[in-house]
C-alpha positions in Angstrom: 32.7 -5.4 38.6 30.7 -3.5 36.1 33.0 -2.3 34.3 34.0 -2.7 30.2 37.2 -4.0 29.4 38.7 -0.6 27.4 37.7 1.3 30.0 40.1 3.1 32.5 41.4 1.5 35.7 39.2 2.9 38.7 40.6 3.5 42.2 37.3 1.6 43.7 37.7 1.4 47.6 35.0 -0.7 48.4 34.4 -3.3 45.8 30.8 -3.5 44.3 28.8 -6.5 42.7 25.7 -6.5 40.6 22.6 -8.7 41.9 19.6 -9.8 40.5 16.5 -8.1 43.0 15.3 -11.9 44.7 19.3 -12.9 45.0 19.9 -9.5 46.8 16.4 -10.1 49.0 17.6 -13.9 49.7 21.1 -12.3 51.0 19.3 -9.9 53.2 16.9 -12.7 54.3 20.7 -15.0 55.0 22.9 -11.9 57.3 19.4 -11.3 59.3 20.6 -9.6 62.2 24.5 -10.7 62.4 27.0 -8.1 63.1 29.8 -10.0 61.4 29.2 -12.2 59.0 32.3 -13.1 56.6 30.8 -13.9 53.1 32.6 -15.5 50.3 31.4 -13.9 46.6 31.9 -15.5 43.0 30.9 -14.9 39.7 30.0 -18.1 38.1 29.2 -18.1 34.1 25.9 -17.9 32.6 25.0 -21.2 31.1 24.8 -21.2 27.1 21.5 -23.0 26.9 19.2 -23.2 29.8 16.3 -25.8 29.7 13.5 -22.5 30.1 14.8 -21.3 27.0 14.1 -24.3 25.4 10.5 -24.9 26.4 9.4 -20.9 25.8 10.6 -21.7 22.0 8.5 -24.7 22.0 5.4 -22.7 23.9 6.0 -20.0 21.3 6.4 -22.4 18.5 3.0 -24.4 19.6 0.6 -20.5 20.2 1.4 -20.2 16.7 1.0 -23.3 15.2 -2.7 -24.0 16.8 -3.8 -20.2 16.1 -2.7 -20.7 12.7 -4.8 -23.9 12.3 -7.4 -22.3 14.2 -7.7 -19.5 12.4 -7.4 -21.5 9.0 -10.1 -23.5 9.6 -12.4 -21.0 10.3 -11.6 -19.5 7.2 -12.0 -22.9 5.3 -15.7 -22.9 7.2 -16.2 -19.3 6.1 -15.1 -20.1 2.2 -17.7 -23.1 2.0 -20.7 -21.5 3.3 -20.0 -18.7 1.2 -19.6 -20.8 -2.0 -23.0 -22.6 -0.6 -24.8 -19.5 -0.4 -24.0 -18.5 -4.2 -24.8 -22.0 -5.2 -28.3 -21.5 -3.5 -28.9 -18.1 -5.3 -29.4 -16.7 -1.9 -26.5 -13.9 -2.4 -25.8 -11.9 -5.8 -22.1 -12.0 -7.0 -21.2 -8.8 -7.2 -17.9 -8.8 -5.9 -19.0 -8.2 -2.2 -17.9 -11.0 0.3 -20.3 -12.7 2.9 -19.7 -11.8 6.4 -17.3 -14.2 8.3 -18.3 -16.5 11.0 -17.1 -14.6 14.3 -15.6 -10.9 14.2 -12.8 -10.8 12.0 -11.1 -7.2 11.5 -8.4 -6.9 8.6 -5.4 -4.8 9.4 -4.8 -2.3 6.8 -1.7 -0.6 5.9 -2.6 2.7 7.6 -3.2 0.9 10.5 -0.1 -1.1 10.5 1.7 2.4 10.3 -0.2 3.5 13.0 0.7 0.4 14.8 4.0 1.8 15.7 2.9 5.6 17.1 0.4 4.3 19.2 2.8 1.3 20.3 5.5 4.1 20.9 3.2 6.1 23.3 2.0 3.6 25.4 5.4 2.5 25.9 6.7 5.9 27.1 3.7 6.0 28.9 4.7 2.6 30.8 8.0 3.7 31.0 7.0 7.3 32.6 4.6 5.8 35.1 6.2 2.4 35.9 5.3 1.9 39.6 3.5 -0.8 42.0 0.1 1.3 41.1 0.5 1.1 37.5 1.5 -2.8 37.6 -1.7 -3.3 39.3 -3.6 -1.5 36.3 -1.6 -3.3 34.0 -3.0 -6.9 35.8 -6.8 -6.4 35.7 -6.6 -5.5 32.3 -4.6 -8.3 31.4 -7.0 -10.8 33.7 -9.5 -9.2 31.8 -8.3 -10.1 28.4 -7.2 -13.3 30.0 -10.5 -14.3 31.1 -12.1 -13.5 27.7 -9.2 -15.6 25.7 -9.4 -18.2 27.9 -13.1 -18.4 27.3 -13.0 -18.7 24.0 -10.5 -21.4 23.4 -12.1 -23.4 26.5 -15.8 -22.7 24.8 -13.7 -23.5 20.7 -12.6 -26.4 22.3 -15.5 -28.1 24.5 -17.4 -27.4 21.1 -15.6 -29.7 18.8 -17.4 -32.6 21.9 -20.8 -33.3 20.8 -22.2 -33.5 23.9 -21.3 -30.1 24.6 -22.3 -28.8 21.4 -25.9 -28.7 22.0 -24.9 -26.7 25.3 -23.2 -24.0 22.6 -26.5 -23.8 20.4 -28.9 -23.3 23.2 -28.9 -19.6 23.9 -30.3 -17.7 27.1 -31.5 -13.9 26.5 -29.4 -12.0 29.6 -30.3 -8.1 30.0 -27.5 -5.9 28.8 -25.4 -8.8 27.4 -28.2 -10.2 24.9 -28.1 -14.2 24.0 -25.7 -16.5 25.7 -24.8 -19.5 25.2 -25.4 -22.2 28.2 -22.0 -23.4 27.8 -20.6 -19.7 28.2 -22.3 -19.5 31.2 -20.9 -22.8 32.8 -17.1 -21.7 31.7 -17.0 -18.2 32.3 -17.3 -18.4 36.2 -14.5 -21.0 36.3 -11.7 -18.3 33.9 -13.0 -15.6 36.2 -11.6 -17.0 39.0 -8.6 -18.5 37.6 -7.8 -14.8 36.8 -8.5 -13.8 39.9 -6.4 -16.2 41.5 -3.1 -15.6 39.7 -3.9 -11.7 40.3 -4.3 -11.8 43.6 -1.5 -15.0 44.1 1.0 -13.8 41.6 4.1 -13.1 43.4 4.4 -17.2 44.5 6.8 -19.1 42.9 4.8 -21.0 40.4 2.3 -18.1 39.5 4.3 -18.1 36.4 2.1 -21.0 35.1 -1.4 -19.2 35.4 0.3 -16.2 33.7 1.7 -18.3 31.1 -2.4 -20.1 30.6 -4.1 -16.7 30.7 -1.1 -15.4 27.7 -1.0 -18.1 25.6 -5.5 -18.1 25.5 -5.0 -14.4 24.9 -2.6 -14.3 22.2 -4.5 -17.3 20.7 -7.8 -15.2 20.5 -6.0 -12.4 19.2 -4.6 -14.0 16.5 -8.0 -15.4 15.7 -9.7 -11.6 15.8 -6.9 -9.7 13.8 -5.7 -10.9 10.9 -3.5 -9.8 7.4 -5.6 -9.8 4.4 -2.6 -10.0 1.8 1.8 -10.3 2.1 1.7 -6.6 1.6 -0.3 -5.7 4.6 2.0 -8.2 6.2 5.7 -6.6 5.0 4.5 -3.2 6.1 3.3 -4.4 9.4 6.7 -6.5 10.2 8.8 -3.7 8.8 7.3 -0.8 11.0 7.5 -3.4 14.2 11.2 -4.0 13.5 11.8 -0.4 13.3 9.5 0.2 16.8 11.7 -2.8 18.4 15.5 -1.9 17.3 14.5 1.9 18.4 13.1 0.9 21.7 16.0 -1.8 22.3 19.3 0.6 21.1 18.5 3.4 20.1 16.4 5.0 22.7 19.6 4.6 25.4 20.7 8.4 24.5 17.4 10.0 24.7 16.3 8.4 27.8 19.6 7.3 29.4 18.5 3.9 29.5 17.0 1.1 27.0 13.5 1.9 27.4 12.3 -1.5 25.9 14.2 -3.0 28.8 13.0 -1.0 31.5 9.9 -1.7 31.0 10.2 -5.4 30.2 12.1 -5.7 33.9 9.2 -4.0 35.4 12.1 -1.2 37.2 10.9 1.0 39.6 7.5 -1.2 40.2 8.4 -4.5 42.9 7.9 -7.0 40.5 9.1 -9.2 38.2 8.0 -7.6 34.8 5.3 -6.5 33.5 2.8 -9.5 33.1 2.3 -8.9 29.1 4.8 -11.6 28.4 5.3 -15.3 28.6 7.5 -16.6 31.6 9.7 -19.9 32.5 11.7 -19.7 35.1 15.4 -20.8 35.1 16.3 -23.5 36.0 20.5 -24.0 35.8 21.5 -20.5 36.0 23.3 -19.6 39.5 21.9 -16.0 39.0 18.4 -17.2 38.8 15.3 -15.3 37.1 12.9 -15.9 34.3 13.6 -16.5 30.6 10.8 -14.0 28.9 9.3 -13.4 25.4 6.9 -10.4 24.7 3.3 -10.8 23.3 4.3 -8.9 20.3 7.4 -11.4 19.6 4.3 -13.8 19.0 1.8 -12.1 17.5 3.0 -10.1 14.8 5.1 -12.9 13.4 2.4 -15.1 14.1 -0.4 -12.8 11.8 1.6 -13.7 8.9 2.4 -17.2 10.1 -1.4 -17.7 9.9 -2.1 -16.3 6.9 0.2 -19.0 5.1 -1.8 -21.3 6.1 -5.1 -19.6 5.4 -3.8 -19.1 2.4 -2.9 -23.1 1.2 -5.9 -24.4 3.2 -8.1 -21.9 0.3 -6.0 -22.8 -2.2 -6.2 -26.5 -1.3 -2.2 -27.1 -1.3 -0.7 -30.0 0.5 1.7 -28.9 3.1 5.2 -29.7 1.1 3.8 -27.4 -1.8 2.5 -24.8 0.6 3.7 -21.8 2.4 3.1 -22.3 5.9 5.6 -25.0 6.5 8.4 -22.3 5.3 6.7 -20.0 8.0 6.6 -22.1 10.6 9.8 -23.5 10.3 11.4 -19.5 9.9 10.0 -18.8 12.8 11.2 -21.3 14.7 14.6 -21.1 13.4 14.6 -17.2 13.8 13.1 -17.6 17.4 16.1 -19.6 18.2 18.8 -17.3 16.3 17.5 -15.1 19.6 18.1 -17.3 22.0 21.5 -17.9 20.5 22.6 -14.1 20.6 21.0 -13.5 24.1 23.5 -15.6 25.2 26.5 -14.7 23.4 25.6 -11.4 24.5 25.7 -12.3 27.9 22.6 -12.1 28.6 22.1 -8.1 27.1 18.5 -7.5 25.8 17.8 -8.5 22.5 15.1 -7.4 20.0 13.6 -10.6 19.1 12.2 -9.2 16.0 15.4 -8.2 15.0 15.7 -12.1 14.2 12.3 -13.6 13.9 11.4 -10.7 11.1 13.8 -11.2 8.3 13.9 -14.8 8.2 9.9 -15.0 8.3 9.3 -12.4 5.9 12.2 -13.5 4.1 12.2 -16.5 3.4 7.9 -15.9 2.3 9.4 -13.4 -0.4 11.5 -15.6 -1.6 9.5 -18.9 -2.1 6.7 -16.9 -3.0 9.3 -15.5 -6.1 10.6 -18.6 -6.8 7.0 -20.5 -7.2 5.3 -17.6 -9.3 3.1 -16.8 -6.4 4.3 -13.5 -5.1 2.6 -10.6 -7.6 -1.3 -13.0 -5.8 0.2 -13.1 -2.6 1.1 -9.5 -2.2 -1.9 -8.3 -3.4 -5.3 -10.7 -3.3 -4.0 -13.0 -0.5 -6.7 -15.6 -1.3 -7.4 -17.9 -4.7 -10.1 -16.1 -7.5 -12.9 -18.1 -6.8 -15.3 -17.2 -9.8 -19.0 -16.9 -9.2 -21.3 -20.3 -10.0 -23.9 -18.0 -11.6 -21.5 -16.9 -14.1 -21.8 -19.2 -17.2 -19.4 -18.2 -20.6 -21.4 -17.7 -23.6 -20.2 -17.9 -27.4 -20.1 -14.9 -29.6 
């Protein structure tokens, strides 16, 4: 019975039970056409740990931890070809940076304000227009943004081979697209029609898995293309998403009668099982069935800051016990799981992951980054003073 232990006792005639959508369509699929069927009900407890659970920490844990070093190293490579380029006299030191390898943009902190209107509206606009229509919309631009992370990790990845990098420096002028790489050509038709296949096979059992491949490439690639230029950047950005995530979550039930954050995540009103911006496992010892879930955002936001710990020892050339982004990693993990822990004793009530993940990431950074002396560079700078070569000392 739904019903909370304070309240009053209900004169209920015909008793009523709470189903998850496939256990009710299994149920119907079992009476068939039978006039009398006599069925026996229980309501067995929802297992404390379930092995899905554990394996979406350890696919969160691992997104993050090869974006990080992804996105490190590129940085590192970006660092020495700048340095080279001074050495050569080829670039005057006037304070201005040499472009990046790749397109990096820098979140500022108007943007990480902004972060959480715009995140707000397209929410209520998912909210407002959930239906089988607007799921479909929601899949081609996620295969999209599938296909193009799962290109580039395949194409960041075949690279590091030498006999595919040649196929990666040998360009191909295409009208409309410009130069393309030989080895882009040869992957993009295969992660075109892995996206199409999920898309158009995605309600079979173990779609899960290409929607899972197509995430975990995409949030990769993100977190390669958007990154935090100092702690600062970082606190506001975390701050405002724990504010959007505890609003959406709790706060929104008396406006809109229902968790909005919620709503959405379960995909109401729309025949399917979520919307497919989230990572999926499906589980495995719990008699009520369905998927254990972890948004993008649960990822990449505490994964922006996650990388820029390690961007930031890699530049400062600090071995990993004296660095910062073992500290990250390991607050993430542990706040991850502090998530997992309350979902259950919750009984399985939605929980804002960020409510966890966010204070002990950003916390714990704070604190080391006090403790160490590093805090007043970190918040600020976010990289090591690297003076220019050209610039020599001269006496009085």
């Amino acid at each position: 019975m739904v019903c909370e232990p304070d309240e009053p006792d209900l004169d209920i005639g015909i008793p009523a039970v709470m189903l998850p959508q496939h256990a009710g369509t299994s149920l119907i699929q079992f009476l068939g056409n039978s006039s009398s069927v006599s069925v026996q009900l229980y309501s067995p407890k929802r297992p404390t740990v379930d092995v899905a659970e554990v394996f979406l920490w350890l696919m969160a844990v691992a997104t993050i931890l090869c974006a990080s070093y992804w996105s490190a190293w590129r940085a590192r490579e970006a660092a020495i070809e700048q340095d080279k380029l001074f050495k050569d006299g080829s670039n005057e030191c006037n304070g201005t940076e040499v472009s990046r390898s790749g397109v990096v943009l820098e979140i500022s902190i108007i943007s990480a304000v902004l972060f959480v209107v715009v995140a707000s509206c397209f929410l209520i606009m998912l909210y407002k227009l959930m239906s089988s229509w607007f799921i479909e919309v929601l899949v081609v631009l996620f295969s999209i943004g599938g296909v193009e992370g799962l290109q580039t990790c395949l194409i960041a990845l075949l690279s590091c081979f030498r006999w595919f990098e040649r196929f990666g420096e040998s360009f191909i002028k295409i009208p409309f697209l410009g130069p393309v790489s030989y080895l882009t050509l040869a992957i993009s038709p295969f992660c075109i029609v892995f996206a199409v296949l999920w898309a158009v096979y995605r309600h079979i059992s173990f779609a899960w898995i290409g929607q899972d491949i197509l995430g975990i490439a995409l949030i990769i690639t993100v977190l390669q293309i958007v990154q935090v230029p100092n702690l600062k950047v970082g606190t506001v950005l975390l701050s405002c998403a724990l504010l959007y995530d505890l609003f959406w979550v709790f706060l929104s039930k008396p406006l809109f009668h229902k968790s909005v954050m919620i709503v959405v995540a379960r995909g109401d009103k729309s025949g399917e099982d979520g919307i497919p911006m989230l990572l999926k496992i499906p589980r495995m010892f719990d008699p009520w069935g369905g998927y254990s879930i972890i948004g993008f955002g649960d990822i990449i936001l505490p994964g922006l800051l996650v990388a820029f710990s390690l961007r930031y020892d890699w530049l400062c050339n600090k071995k990993l016990r004296e660095g910062y982004f073992l500290w990250a990693m390991f607050a993430y993990g542990l706040g991850l799981l502090t998530t997992y822990v309350a979902l259950n004793l919750m009984d399985g009530h939605g929980q804002p992951a960020l409510l966890y993940i966010v204070p002990f990431t950003l916390g714990t950074f704070l604190t080391v980054g006090k403790q160490r002396g590093d805090l007043k560079h970190l918040w600020t700078r976010g990289e090591p003073d690297r003076p220019c070569p050209h610039v020599r000392l001269q006496p009085e």
